[in-house]
PDB file of C-alpha atoms in Angstrom:
ATOM      1  CA  MET A 159      94.783 131.339 101.464  1.00 91.00           C
ATOM      2  CA  ASN A 160      97.884 129.251 101.976  1.00 97.00           C
ATOM      3  CA  TYR A 161      99.892 128.120  98.854  1.00 98.00           C
ATOM      4  CA  TYR A 162     102.230 125.143  98.759  1.00 98.00           C
ATOM      5  CA  MET A 163     105.025 124.622  96.166  1.00 98.00           C
ATOM      6  CA  GLY A 164     106.571 121.307  95.351  1.00 98.00           C
ATOM      7  CA  VAL A 165     109.629 120.779  93.096  1.00 98.00           C
ATOM      8  CA  ASP A 166     110.842 117.513  91.660  1.00 95.00           C
ATOM      9  CA  ALA A 167     114.248 118.276  90.093  1.00 95.00           C
ATOM     10  CA  GLY A 168     115.610 115.212  88.197  1.00 88.00           C
ATOM     11  CA  GLY A 169     118.269 114.365  85.763  1.00 84.00           C
ATOM     12  CA  SER A 170     116.050 114.902  82.727  1.00 84.00           C
ATOM     13  CA  LYS A 171     113.290 117.266  83.883  1.00 92.00           C
ATOM     14  CA  THR A 172     112.342 119.628  86.623  1.00 96.00           C
ATOM     15  CA  HIS A 173     108.719 119.901  87.617  1.00 96.00           C
ATOM     16  CA  CYS A 174     107.196 122.608  89.841  1.00 97.00           C
ATOM     17  CA  LEU A 175     103.690 122.590  91.102  1.00 97.00           C
ATOM     18  CA  ILE A 176     101.813 125.070  93.188  1.00 97.00           C
ATOM     19  CA  VAL A 177      98.503 124.213  94.928  1.00 97.00           C
ATOM     20  CA  ASP A 178      96.307 125.962  97.411  1.00 97.00           C
ATOM     21  CA  ALA A 179      95.229 124.557 100.716  1.00 96.00           C
ATOM     22  CA  ARG A 180      92.212 122.862  99.069  1.00 96.00           C
ATOM     23  CA  GLY A 181      94.513 120.871  96.769  1.00 96.00           C
ATOM     24  CA  GLU A 182      93.503 122.833  93.736  1.00 96.00           C
ATOM     25  CA  PRO A 183      96.377 123.287  91.227  1.00 95.00           C
ATOM     26  CA  CYS A 184      97.360 126.926  90.616  1.00 96.00           C
ATOM     27  CA  GLY A 185     100.527 126.854  88.599  1.00 96.00           C
ATOM     28  CA  ILE A 186     103.040 124.562  86.892  1.00 96.00           C
ATOM     29  CA  GLY A 187     106.506 124.945  85.679  1.00 96.00           C
ATOM     30  CA  ILE A 188     108.595 122.457  83.561  1.00 96.00           C
ATOM     31  CA  SER A 189     112.293 122.865  82.753  1.00 95.00           C
ATOM     32  CA  GLY A 190     115.332 120.702  82.105  1.00 94.00           C
ATOM     33  CA  ASN A 191     117.924 118.823  84.117  1.00 93.00           C
ATOM     34  CA  GLY A 192     117.849 119.936  87.754  1.00 92.00           C
ATOM     35  CA  ASN A 193     120.604 117.591  89.036  1.00 92.00           C
ATOM     36  CA  HIS A 194     123.587 119.659  90.223  1.00 93.00           C
ATOM     37  CA  GLN A 195     125.850 116.639  89.792  1.00 90.00           C
ATOM     38  CA  THR A 196     125.339 116.326  86.065  1.00 90.00           C
ATOM     39  CA  ASN A 197     124.298 119.818  85.028  1.00 92.00           C
ATOM     40  CA  ALA A 198     126.289 122.931  85.949  1.00 92.00           C
ATOM     41  CA  ASP A 199     123.237 124.974  85.060  1.00 94.00           C
ATOM     42  CA  ALA A 200     120.811 123.135  87.405  1.00 94.00           C
ATOM     43  CA  GLU A 201     120.217 126.142  89.590  1.00 95.00           C
ATOM     44  CA  ASN A 202     118.825 128.114  86.611  1.00 95.00           C
ATOM     45  CA  GLU A 203     116.658 125.149  85.450  1.00 96.00           C
ATOM     46  CA  ILE A 204     115.111 124.936  88.945  1.00 97.00           C
ATOM     47  CA  ALA A 205     114.634 128.695  89.093  1.00 97.00           C
ATOM     48  CA  ALA A 206     113.008 128.664  85.644  1.00 97.00           C
ATOM     49  CA  ALA A 207     110.454 125.999  86.533  1.00 97.00           C
ATOM     50  CA  CYS A 208     109.595 127.824  89.812  1.00 97.00           C
ATOM     51  CA  ALA A 209     109.250 131.159  87.995  1.00 97.00           C
ATOM     52  CA  GLN A 210     106.883 129.703  85.379  1.00 96.00           C
ATOM     53  CA  ALA A 211     104.703 128.167  88.056  1.00 97.00           C
ATOM     54  CA  LEU A 212     104.548 131.520  89.936  1.00 97.00           C
ATOM     55  CA  ARG A 213     103.491 133.244  86.773  1.00 97.00           C
ATOM     56  CA  GLU A 214     100.711 130.848  86.066  1.00 96.00           C
ATOM     57  CA  ALA A 215      99.536 131.108  89.679  1.00 96.00           C
ATOM     58  CA  GLY A 216      99.807 134.879  89.737  1.00 97.00           C
ATOM     59  CA  LEU A 217     101.874 134.708  92.915  1.00 97.00           C
ATOM     60  CA  ARG A 218     105.101 136.109  94.302  1.00 96.00           C
ATOM     61  CA  GLN A 219     107.753 134.133  96.227  1.00 96.00           C
ATOM     62  CA  ASP A 220     106.697 135.686  99.494  1.00 96.00           C
ATOM     63  CA  GLU A 221     103.153 134.369  98.982  1.00 97.00           C
ATOM     64  CA  ILE A 222     104.259 130.746  99.019  1.00 98.00           C
ATOM     65  CA  THR A 223     103.562 129.325 102.488  1.00 98.00           C
ATOM     66  CA  PHE A 224     106.122 126.532 102.104  1.00 98.00           C
ATOM     67  CA  ALA A 225     108.261 125.278  99.276  1.00 98.00           C
ATOM     68  CA  TYR A 226     109.670 121.759  99.297  1.00 98.00           C
ATOM     69  CA  PHE A 227     112.421 120.688  96.882  1.00 98.00           C
ATOM     70  CA  GLY A 228     113.052 116.989  96.041  1.00 95.00           C
ATOM     71  CA  LEU A 229     116.420 117.107  94.324  1.00 94.00           C
ATOM     72  CA  ALA A 230     118.276 114.415  92.398  1.00 90.00           C
ATOM     73  CA  GLY A 231     121.866 114.314  93.510  1.00 88.00           C
ATOM     74  CA  ALA A 232     121.034 115.236  97.156  1.00 90.00           C
ATOM     75  CA  ASP A 233     122.946 112.173  98.376  1.00 86.00           C
ATOM     76  CA  ARG A 234     125.523 113.323 100.912  1.00 88.00           C
ATOM     77  CA  GLU A 235     126.454 116.286 103.104  1.00 91.00           C
ATOM     78  CA  PRO A 236     128.835 117.695 100.474  1.00 93.00           C
ATOM     79  CA  ASP A 237     125.770 117.882  98.144  1.00 93.00           C
ATOM     80  CA  TYR A 238     123.794 119.718 100.699  1.00 94.00           C
ATOM     81  CA  ARG A 239     126.580 122.265 101.176  1.00 95.00           C
ATOM     82  CA  VAL A 240     126.029 123.173  97.480  1.00 95.00           C
ATOM     83  CA  LEU A 241     122.208 122.830  97.532  1.00 95.00           C
ATOM     84  CA  ARG A 242     121.282 124.776 100.632  1.00 96.00           C
ATOM     85  CA  PRO A 243     122.616 128.118  99.355  1.00 96.00           C
ATOM     86  CA  MET A 244     121.322 127.254  95.826  1.00 96.00           C
ATOM     87  CA  ILE A 245     117.749 126.994  97.143  1.00 97.00           C
ATOM     88  CA  ALA A 246     118.201 129.979  99.461  1.00 96.00           C
ATOM     89  CA  ARG A 247     119.013 132.180  96.546  1.00 97.00           C
ATOM     90  CA  LEU A 248     115.510 131.437  95.098  1.00 96.00           C
ATOM     91  CA  GLN A 249     114.131 133.680  97.998  1.00 95.00           C
ATOM     92  CA  TYR A 250     111.223 131.731  99.275  1.00 97.00           C
ATOM     93  CA  PRO A 251     110.479 132.510 102.914  1.00 96.00           C
ATOM     94  CA  ARG A 252     110.284 128.827 104.118  1.00 97.00           C
ATOM     95  CA  THR A 253     111.904 125.915 102.375  1.00 98.00           C
ATOM     96  CA  ASP A 254     113.280 122.440 102.844  1.00 96.00           C
ATOM     97  CA  ILE A 255     115.118 120.028 100.609  1.00 96.00           C
ATOM     98  CA  ALA A 256     115.583 116.307 100.422  1.00 93.00           C
ATOM     99  CA  CYS A 257     116.676 113.707  97.911  1.00 92.00           C
ATOM    100  CA  ASP A 258     114.077 113.223  95.293  1.00 91.00           C
ATOM    101  CA  THR A 259     113.673 109.628  96.608  1.00 92.00           C
ATOM    102  CA  MET A 260     111.870 111.026  99.640  1.00 93.00           C
ATOM    103  CA  ILE A 261     109.224 112.866  97.630  1.00 95.00           C
ATOM    104  CA  ALA A 262     108.590 109.599  95.761  1.00 92.00           C
ATOM    105  CA  MET A 263     107.939 107.989  99.055  1.00 94.00           C
ATOM    106  CA  ARG A 264     105.470 110.718 100.067  1.00 95.00           C
ATOM    107  CA  ALA A 265     103.678 110.194  96.683  1.00 93.00           C
ATOM    108  CA  GLY A 266     102.732 106.751  97.791  1.00 93.00           C
ATOM    109  CA  SER A 267     102.532 106.985 101.568  1.00 93.00           C
ATOM    110  CA  GLN A 268      99.608 107.991 103.735  1.00 89.00           C
ATOM    111  CA  ALA A 269     101.972 109.610 106.201  1.00 91.00           C
ATOM    112  CA  SER A 270     105.190 111.707 106.203  1.00 92.00           C
ATOM    113  CA  HIS A 271     107.220 108.768 107.428  1.00 95.00           C
ATOM    114  CA  GLY A 272     107.861 105.379 105.811  1.00 96.00           C
ATOM    115  CA  ALA A 273     110.158 103.793 103.373  1.00 97.00           C
ATOM    116  CA  VAL A 274     110.604 103.656  99.552  1.00 96.00           C
ATOM    117  CA  VAL A 275     112.376 101.510  97.040  1.00 95.00           C
ATOM    118  CA  ILE A 276     112.882 102.806  93.520  1.00 91.00           C
ATOM    119  CA  SER A 277     113.970 100.597  90.691  1.00 91.00           C
ATOM    120  CA  GLY A 278     114.059 102.079  87.218  1.00 86.00           C
ATOM    121  CA  THR A 279     117.133 102.525  85.123  1.00 83.00           C
ATOM    122  CA  GLY A 280     118.974 102.898  88.471  1.00 85.00           C
ATOM    123  CA  PHE A 281     118.221 101.955  92.149  1.00 89.00           C
ATOM    124  CA  ASN A 282     117.573 103.899  95.330  1.00 90.00           C
ATOM    125  CA  ALA A 283     116.076 103.144  98.717  1.00 93.00           C
ATOM    126  CA  ALA A 284     115.248 105.471 101.545  1.00 94.00           C
ATOM    127  CA  ALA A 285     113.383 105.685 104.818  1.00 96.00           C
ATOM    128  CA  ARG A 286     112.201 108.303 107.288  1.00 95.00           C
ATOM    129  CA  ASN A 287     111.099 107.444 110.872  1.00 96.00           C
ATOM    130  CA  ARG A 288     108.475 109.159 113.066  1.00 95.00           C
ATOM    131  CA  ASP A 289     111.216 111.402 114.444  1.00 95.00           C
ATOM    132  CA  GLY A 290     112.057 112.722 111.041  1.00 91.00           C
ATOM    133  CA  GLN A 291     115.456 110.974 110.741  1.00 94.00           C
ATOM    134  CA  GLU A 292     116.286 109.947 107.189  1.00 91.00           C
ATOM    135  CA  LEU A 293     118.626 107.461 105.584  1.00 92.00           C
ATOM    136  CA  GLN A 294     119.111 106.313 102.001  1.00 90.00           C
ATOM    137  CA  TYR A 295     121.072 103.788 100.012  1.00 88.00           C
ATOM    138  CA  GLY A 296     121.748 103.459  96.347  1.00 73.00           C
ATOM    139  CA  GLY A 297     122.748 105.171  93.189  1.00 76.00           C
ATOM    140  CA  PHE A 298     126.457 104.590  93.490  1.00 80.00           C
ATOM    141  CA  GLY A 299     126.724 101.046  92.167  1.00 83.00           C
ATOM    142  CA  TYR A 300     127.791  97.492  93.042  1.00 84.00           C
ATOM    143  CA  LEU A 301     131.098  98.370  94.684  1.00 85.00           C
ATOM    144  CA  PHE A 302     129.246 100.689  97.083  1.00 86.00           C
ATOM    145  CA  GLY A 303     127.054  97.890  98.377  1.00 85.00           C
ATOM    146  CA  ASP A 304     124.116  98.225  95.979  1.00 84.00           C
ATOM    147  CA  GLY A 305     122.309  95.030  94.827  1.00 82.00           C
ATOM    148  CA  GLN A 306     121.639  94.347  91.179  1.00 82.00           C
ATOM    149  CA  GLY A 307     117.905  95.029  90.990  1.00 86.00           C
ATOM    150  CA  SER A 308     117.856  98.082  88.756  1.00 90.00           C
ATOM    151  CA  GLY A 309     116.923  98.041  85.091  1.00 91.00           C
ATOM    152  CA  ARG A 310     120.554  98.362  83.992  1.00 92.00           C
ATOM    153  CA  ASP A 311     121.518  95.497  86.342  1.00 93.00           C
ATOM    154  CA  LEU A 312     118.687  93.237  84.972  1.00 95.00           C
ATOM    155  CA  ALA A 313     119.797  93.944  81.423  1.00 95.00           C
ATOM    156  CA  ASN A 314     123.355  92.890  82.307  1.00 95.00           C
ATOM    157  CA  LEU A 315     122.085  89.763  84.128  1.00 96.00           C
ATOM    158  CA  SER A 316     119.813  88.910  81.200  1.00 97.00           C
ATOM    159  CA  PHE A 317     122.773  89.097  78.843  1.00 97.00           C
ATOM    160  CA  ARG A 318     125.046  87.193  81.250  1.00 97.00           C
ATOM    161  CA  ALA A 319     122.535  84.327  81.493  1.00 98.00           C
ATOM    162  CA  ALA A 320     122.263  84.091  77.689  1.00 98.00           C
ATOM    163  CA  VAL A 321     126.150  83.910  77.414  1.00 98.00           C
ATOM    164  CA  ARG A 322     126.325  81.234  80.099  1.00 98.00           C
ATOM    165  CA  ALA A 323     123.595  79.168  78.484  1.00 98.00           C
ATOM    166  CA  TRP A 324     125.492  79.305  75.129  1.00 98.00           C
ATOM    167  CA  ASP A 325     128.899  78.338  76.545  1.00 97.00           C
ATOM    168  CA  LEU A 326     127.395  75.737  78.956  1.00 97.00           C
ATOM    169  CA  ARG A 327     128.739  77.443  82.182  1.00 97.00           C
ATOM    170  CA  GLY A 328     125.057  77.943  83.119  1.00 97.00           C
ATOM    171  CA  PRO A 329     121.693  76.248  82.597  1.00 98.00           C
ATOM    172  CA  GLN A 330     119.730  76.533  79.432  1.00 98.00           C
ATOM    173  CA  THR A 331     117.284  79.487  79.378  1.00 98.00           C
ATOM    174  CA  LEU A 332     114.831  81.208  77.102  1.00 98.00           C
ATOM    175  CA  LEU A 333     116.953  84.272  77.554  1.00 98.00           C
ATOM    176  CA  GLN A 334     119.478  83.114  75.023  1.00 98.00           C
ATOM    177  CA  GLU A 335     116.827  83.290  72.264  1.00 97.00           C
ATOM    178  CA  LEU A 336     115.055  86.296  73.621  1.00 98.00           C
ATOM    179  CA  VAL A 337     118.222  88.336  74.035  1.00 98.00           C
ATOM    180  CA  LEU A 338     119.418  87.647  70.457  1.00 97.00           C
ATOM    181  CA  ARG A 339     116.056  88.475  69.025  1.00 97.00           C
ATOM    182  CA  SER A 340     115.750  91.671  71.004  1.00 96.00           C
ATOM    183  CA  ILE A 341     119.170  93.041  69.837  1.00 96.00           C
ATOM    184  CA  GLY A 342     119.116  91.733  66.348  1.00 95.00           C
ATOM    185  CA  PHE A 343     122.218  89.479  66.499  1.00 96.00           C
ATOM    186  CA  SER A 344     122.239  85.975  64.993  1.00 96.00           C
ATOM    187  CA  SER A 345     124.500  84.385  67.592  1.00 97.00           C
ATOM    188  CA  ILE A 346     126.205  85.005  70.925  1.00 97.00           C
ATOM    189  CA  PRO A 347     129.673  84.905  69.403  1.00 97.00           C
ATOM    190  CA  GLU A 348     128.662  87.645  67.099  1.00 97.00           C
ATOM    191  CA  VAL A 349     127.527  89.815  69.946  1.00 97.00           C
ATOM    192  CA  LEU A 350     130.715  89.045  71.905  1.00 97.00           C
ATOM    193  CA  ASP A 351     132.842  90.111  68.982  1.00 97.00           C
ATOM    194  CA  ALA A 352     130.943  93.358  68.652  1.00 97.00           C
ATOM    195  CA  MET A 353     131.470  94.029  72.334  1.00 97.00           C
ATOM    196  CA  LEU A 354     135.197  93.209  72.322  1.00 96.00           C
ATOM    197  CA  ASP A 355     136.030  94.764  68.941  1.00 96.00           C
ATOM    198  CA  GLU A 356     133.568  97.653  68.408  1.00 96.00           C
ATOM    199  CA  GLY A 357     132.562  98.737  71.934  1.00 94.00           C
ATOM    200  CA  TYR A 358     129.002  97.462  71.641  1.00 96.00           C
ATOM    201  CA  GLU A 359     127.034  97.490  74.987  1.00 94.00           C
ATOM    202  CA  PRO A 360     123.964  95.354  75.587  1.00 92.00           C
ATOM    203  CA  PRO A 361     121.017  97.855  75.793  1.00 95.00           C
ATOM    204  CA  LEU A 362     118.679  98.590  78.618  1.00 93.00           C
ATOM    205  CA  GLN A 363     115.859  96.928  76.844  1.00 94.00           C
ATOM    206  CA  LEU A 364     117.254  93.469  77.748  1.00 96.00           C
ATOM    207  CA  ALA A 365     115.799  94.002  81.271  1.00 95.00           C
ATOM    208  CA  GLU A 366     112.317  93.442  79.898  1.00 94.00           C
ATOM    209  CA  GLN A 367     113.414  90.038  78.457  1.00 96.00           C
ATOM    210  CA  VAL A 368     113.894  88.712  82.027  1.00 96.00           C
ATOM    211  CA  PHE A 369     110.224  89.467  82.832  1.00 95.00           C
ATOM    212  CA  ILE A 370     109.110  87.890  79.457  1.00 96.00           C
ATOM    213  CA  ALA A 371     111.082  84.752  80.112  1.00 97.00           C
ATOM    214  CA  ALA A 372     109.840  84.521  83.725  1.00 96.00           C
ATOM    215  CA  GLU A 373     106.298  84.908  82.599  1.00 95.00           C
ATOM    216  CA  ALA A 374     106.801  81.882  80.334  1.00 96.00           C
ATOM    217  CA  GLY A 375     108.100  79.869  83.315  1.00 96.00           C
ATOM    218  CA  ASP A 376     111.813  80.021  82.656  1.00 98.00           C
ATOM    219  CA  ALA A 377     113.565  78.962  85.835  1.00 98.00           C
ATOM    220  CA  VAL A 378     116.703  81.135  85.274  1.00 98.00           C
ATOM    221  CA  ALA A 379     114.699  84.330  84.812  1.00 97.00           C
ATOM    222  CA  GLU A 380     112.494  83.498  87.785  1.00 97.00           C
ATOM    223  CA  GLY A 381     115.601  83.034  89.889  1.00 97.00           C
ATOM    224  CA  ILE A 382     117.029  86.402  88.774  1.00 97.00           C
ATOM    225  CA  LEU A 383     113.874  88.244  89.715  1.00 96.00           C
ATOM    226  CA  ARG A 384     113.535  86.466  93.111  1.00 96.00           C
ATOM    227  CA  GLU A 385     117.152  87.075  94.009  1.00 96.00           C
ATOM    228  CA  GLN A 386     117.162  90.747  93.034  1.00 94.00           C
ATOM    229  CA  GLY A 387     113.744  91.388  94.567  1.00 95.00           C
ATOM    230  CA  ALA A 388     115.139  89.911  97.862  1.00 96.00           C
ATOM    231  CA  GLU A 389     118.179  92.216  97.564  1.00 95.00           C
ATOM    232  CA  LEU A 390     115.980  95.283  97.074  1.00 95.00           C
ATOM    233  CA  GLY A 391     114.020  94.164 100.124  1.00 96.00           C
ATOM    234  CA  ASN A 392     117.250  93.662 101.990  1.00 96.00           C
ATOM    235  CA  ALA A 393     118.130  97.336 101.365  1.00 95.00           C
ATOM    236  CA  ALA A 394     114.877  98.516 102.696  1.00 96.00           C
ATOM    237  CA  ALA A 395     115.063  96.207 105.729  1.00 97.00           C
ATOM    238  CA  ALA A 396     118.525  97.477 106.581  1.00 97.00           C
ATOM    239  CA  LEU A 397     117.326 101.110 106.571  1.00 97.00           C
ATOM    240  CA  ILE A 398     114.316 100.084 108.725  1.00 98.00           C
ATOM    241  CA  ARG A 399     116.610  98.430 111.316  1.00 98.00           C
ATOM    242  CA  ARG A 400     119.013 101.452 111.346  1.00 98.00           C
ATOM    243  CA  LEU A 401     116.027 103.763 112.064  1.00 98.00           C
ATOM    244  CA  ASP A 402     114.414 101.498 114.690  1.00 98.00           C
ATOM    245  CA  MET A 403     111.236 101.108 112.617  1.00 98.00           C
ATOM    246  CA  GLU A 404     110.825  97.344 113.011  1.00 98.00           C
ATOM    247  CA  GLU A 405     107.649  97.475 115.074  1.00 97.00           C
ATOM    248  CA  ASP A 406     106.109 100.516 113.381  1.00 97.00           C
ATOM    249  CA  HIS A 407     103.107 100.582 111.050  1.00 97.00           C
ATOM    250  CA  PHE A 408     104.156 102.456 107.862  1.00 97.00           C
ATOM    251  CA  ASP A 409     103.995 102.322 104.096  1.00 96.00           C
ATOM    252  CA  LEU A 410     106.827 100.910 101.995  1.00 97.00           C
ATOM    253  CA  VAL A 411     106.388 102.567  98.621  1.00 96.00           C
ATOM    254  CA  LEU A 412     107.561 100.906  95.387  1.00 94.00           C
ATOM    255  CA  GLY A 413     108.398 103.118  92.446  1.00 89.00           C
ATOM    256  CA  GLY A 414     110.371 103.189  89.161  1.00 87.00           C
ATOM    257  CA  SER A 415     109.491 101.370  86.040  1.00 85.00           C
ATOM    258  CA  ILE A 416     110.973  97.954  87.069  1.00 89.00           C
ATOM    259  CA  LEU A 417     108.789  97.678  90.224  1.00 86.00           C
ATOM    260  CA  SER A 418     105.704  99.574  88.984  1.00 73.00           C
ATOM    261  CA  LYS A 419     105.358  98.215  85.453  1.00 65.00           C
ATOM    262  CA  SER A 420     106.784  94.718  85.585  1.00 72.00           C
ATOM    263  CA  ARG A 421     104.862  91.921  83.924  1.00 75.00           C
ATOM    264  CA  THR A 422     105.124  89.438  86.878  1.00 84.00           C
ATOM    265  CA  ASP A 423     104.849  89.866  90.632  1.00 91.00           C
ATOM    266  CA  LEU A 424     107.851  87.609  91.388  1.00 94.00           C
ATOM    267  CA  MET A 425     110.192  90.457  92.195  1.00 94.00           C
ATOM    268  CA  ARG A 426     107.765  92.397  94.232  1.00 94.00           C
ATOM    269  CA  GLU A 427     106.738  89.308  96.228  1.00 95.00           C
ATOM    270  CA  SER A 428     110.296  88.469  97.001  1.00 96.00           C
ATOM    271  CA  LEU A 429     110.926  92.089  98.041  1.00 96.00           C
ATOM    272  CA  ALA A 430     107.887  92.110 100.309  1.00 97.00           C
ATOM    273  CA  LYS A 431     108.722  88.767 101.912  1.00 97.00           C
ATOM    274  CA  ARG A 432     112.275  90.023 102.824  1.00 97.00           C
ATOM    275  CA  VAL A 433     110.950  93.290 104.285  1.00 98.00           C
ATOM    276  CA  HIS A 434     108.234  91.564 106.419  1.00 98.00           C
ATOM    277  CA  GLU A 435     110.864  89.403 107.998  1.00 98.00           C
ATOM    278  CA  THR A 436     112.178  92.665 109.542  1.00 98.00           C
ATOM    279  CA  ALA A 437     109.080  94.835 109.644  1.00 98.00           C
ATOM    280  CA  PRO A 438     105.898  92.726 109.787  1.00 98.00           C
ATOM    281  CA  TYR A 439     103.581  95.733 109.928  1.00 98.00           C
ATOM    282  CA  ALA A 440     104.849  97.417 106.801  1.00 97.00           C
ATOM    283  CA  ARG A 441     102.228  97.933 104.111  1.00 96.00           C
ATOM    284  CA  ILE A 442     103.518  97.479 100.603  1.00 95.00           C
ATOM    285  CA  ARG A 443     102.117 100.189  98.252  1.00 93.00           C
ATOM    286  CA  ARG A 444     102.814 101.621  94.829  1.00 89.00           C
ATOM    287  CA  ILE A 445     103.279 105.307  94.027  1.00 89.00           C
ATOM    288  CA  VAL A 446      99.774 106.712  93.484  1.00 85.00           C
ATOM    289  CA  MET A 447     100.685 110.302  92.655  1.00 91.00           C
ATOM    290  CA  GLU A 448     103.238 112.136  90.554  1.00 91.00           C
ATOM    291  CA  PRO A 449     106.522 112.671  92.492  1.00 92.00           C
ATOM    292  CA  VAL A 450     106.099 116.444  92.385  1.00 96.00           C
ATOM    293  CA  VAL A 451     102.706 115.982  94.210  1.00 96.00           C
ATOM    294  CA  GLY A 452     104.751 114.114  96.838  1.00 96.00           C
ATOM    295  CA  ALA A 453     106.860 117.309  97.179  1.00 97.00           C
ATOM    296  CA  VAL A 454     103.694 119.319  97.623  1.00 97.00           C
ATOM    297  CA  LEU A 455     102.488 116.981 100.418  1.00 97.00           C
ATOM    298  CA  SER A 456     105.950 117.329 101.981  1.00 96.00           C
ATOM    299  CA  ALA A 457     105.547 121.089 101.937  1.00 97.00           C
ATOM    300  CA  MET A 458     102.193 120.690 103.753  1.00 97.00           C
ATOM    301  CA  ASP A 459     103.859 118.339 106.226  1.00 95.00           C
ATOM    302  CA  ARG A 460     106.583 120.793 107.020  1.00 95.00           C
ATOM    303  CA  ASP A 461     103.969 123.547 107.496  1.00 96.00           C
ATOM    304  CA  GLY A 462     102.076 121.318 109.933  1.00 95.00           C
ATOM    305  CA  TYR A 463      99.061 121.305 107.678  1.00 96.00           C
ATOM    306  CA  VAL A 464      97.239 117.963 107.683  1.00 95.00           C
ATOM    307  CA  PRO A 465      95.096 117.785 104.471  1.00 94.00           C
ATOM    308  CA  GLN A 466      91.632 116.248 104.641  1.00 94.00           C
ATOM    309  CA  ASP A 467      90.807 113.217 102.533  1.00 93.00           C
ATOM    310  CA  GLU A 468      89.123 115.350  99.819  1.00 95.00           C
ATOM    311  CA  VAL A 469      92.256 117.395  99.438  1.00 96.00           C
ATOM    312  CA  VAL A 470      94.331 114.262  98.991  1.00 94.00           C
ATOM    313  CA  GLU A 471      91.938 112.990  96.463  1.00 94.00           C
ATOM    314  CA  ARG A 472      92.268 116.131  94.461  1.00 94.00           C
ATOM    315  CA  LEU A 473      96.065 115.878  94.647  1.00 95.00           C
ATOM    316  CA  LYS A 474      95.975 112.310  93.345  1.00 93.00           C
ATOM    317  CA  LYS A 475      94.175 113.400  90.226  1.00 93.00           C
ATOM    318  CA  ILE A 476      96.812 115.980  89.213  1.00 93.00           C
ATOM    319  CA  THR A 477      98.882 114.984  86.162  1.00 89.00           C
ATOM    320  CA  ILE A 478     101.578 116.968  84.549  1.00 85.00           C
ATOM    321  CA  ALA A 479     101.760 116.855  80.838  1.00 63.00           C
ATOM    322  CA  ASP A 480     105.152 116.786  79.123  1.00 46.00           C
ATOM    323  CA  ARG A 481     104.568 120.296  77.762  1.00 44.00           C
ATOM    324  CA  LYS A 482     105.307 123.544  79.329  1.00 42.00           C
ATOM    325  CA  GLY A 483     102.308 125.377  80.803  1.00 42.00           C
ATOM    326  CA  GLU A 484      99.826 122.576  80.635  1.00 48.00           C
ATOM    327  CA  LEU A 485      98.273 121.381  83.855  1.00 48.00           C
ATOM    328  CA  LYS A 486      95.349 118.877  84.185  1.00 47.00           C
ATOM    329  CA  SER A 487      93.383 117.843  87.203  1.00 44.00           C
TER     330      SER A 487
END
């Protein structure tokens, strides 16, 4: 029996999942921050999650057919010079690594190639063509060319719109009232004083107020969502052009809390419109599996194993509870 290991090492948790060739879950491991950029102990966290999954599965490293690691912080070649020997030290016979954005793509795509846009607290976009070439954008901020479609950006734009409505530099908007209510201040000047004198920062929760205002028909909020959706689509479209994918049929996968859980379709519709101007055959999809399952599918891809539909359906049903040692399917 072949066994496939997938690892999703993020900035808060590391998940490891082992399945057999039928898509049946065999073992799970959960540990802490696996991002080498933010945790000097990331290697041990990744190793701990893998070791726990192996124990539950009753397997050794040399019995894993292929192990695929989706790693937060795998952004540039200097990162890979750190990560390649790190993963090699885990002593699995066959491995590959990629940015965790790529396993998110595989968790929503019907094939090993395609594109992905992630908008949660932060933003990332990536694509892989049929030849296996990969490119990615995002995560470094506005000065590095990123748009402003992440949760953090939307919170800032929400607050900025409220300020501009108050001081008449911008149009009136429901965001002025919604922002104040959300953060518990009585007036915009009171918030500004707290920011200038006490180091107060508008919280991430203000991103949600943009969606609430847009749902109520607020033109300013609708404009923010349309503009930032188009910018997210622009990032995906640029990657598609650079990888010569304009005429291909592929899945563009949307992930992250902003795109997957938003209360209105304005942002997604704007994103899709921009992408289809470049790649008319792209299919817009949402992530349908846990990212760590995308890592398992990537391991199967790299092994040359094409799972049947019933295997994929089993994988879709796997959920990982936020407790060590509990696996459900």
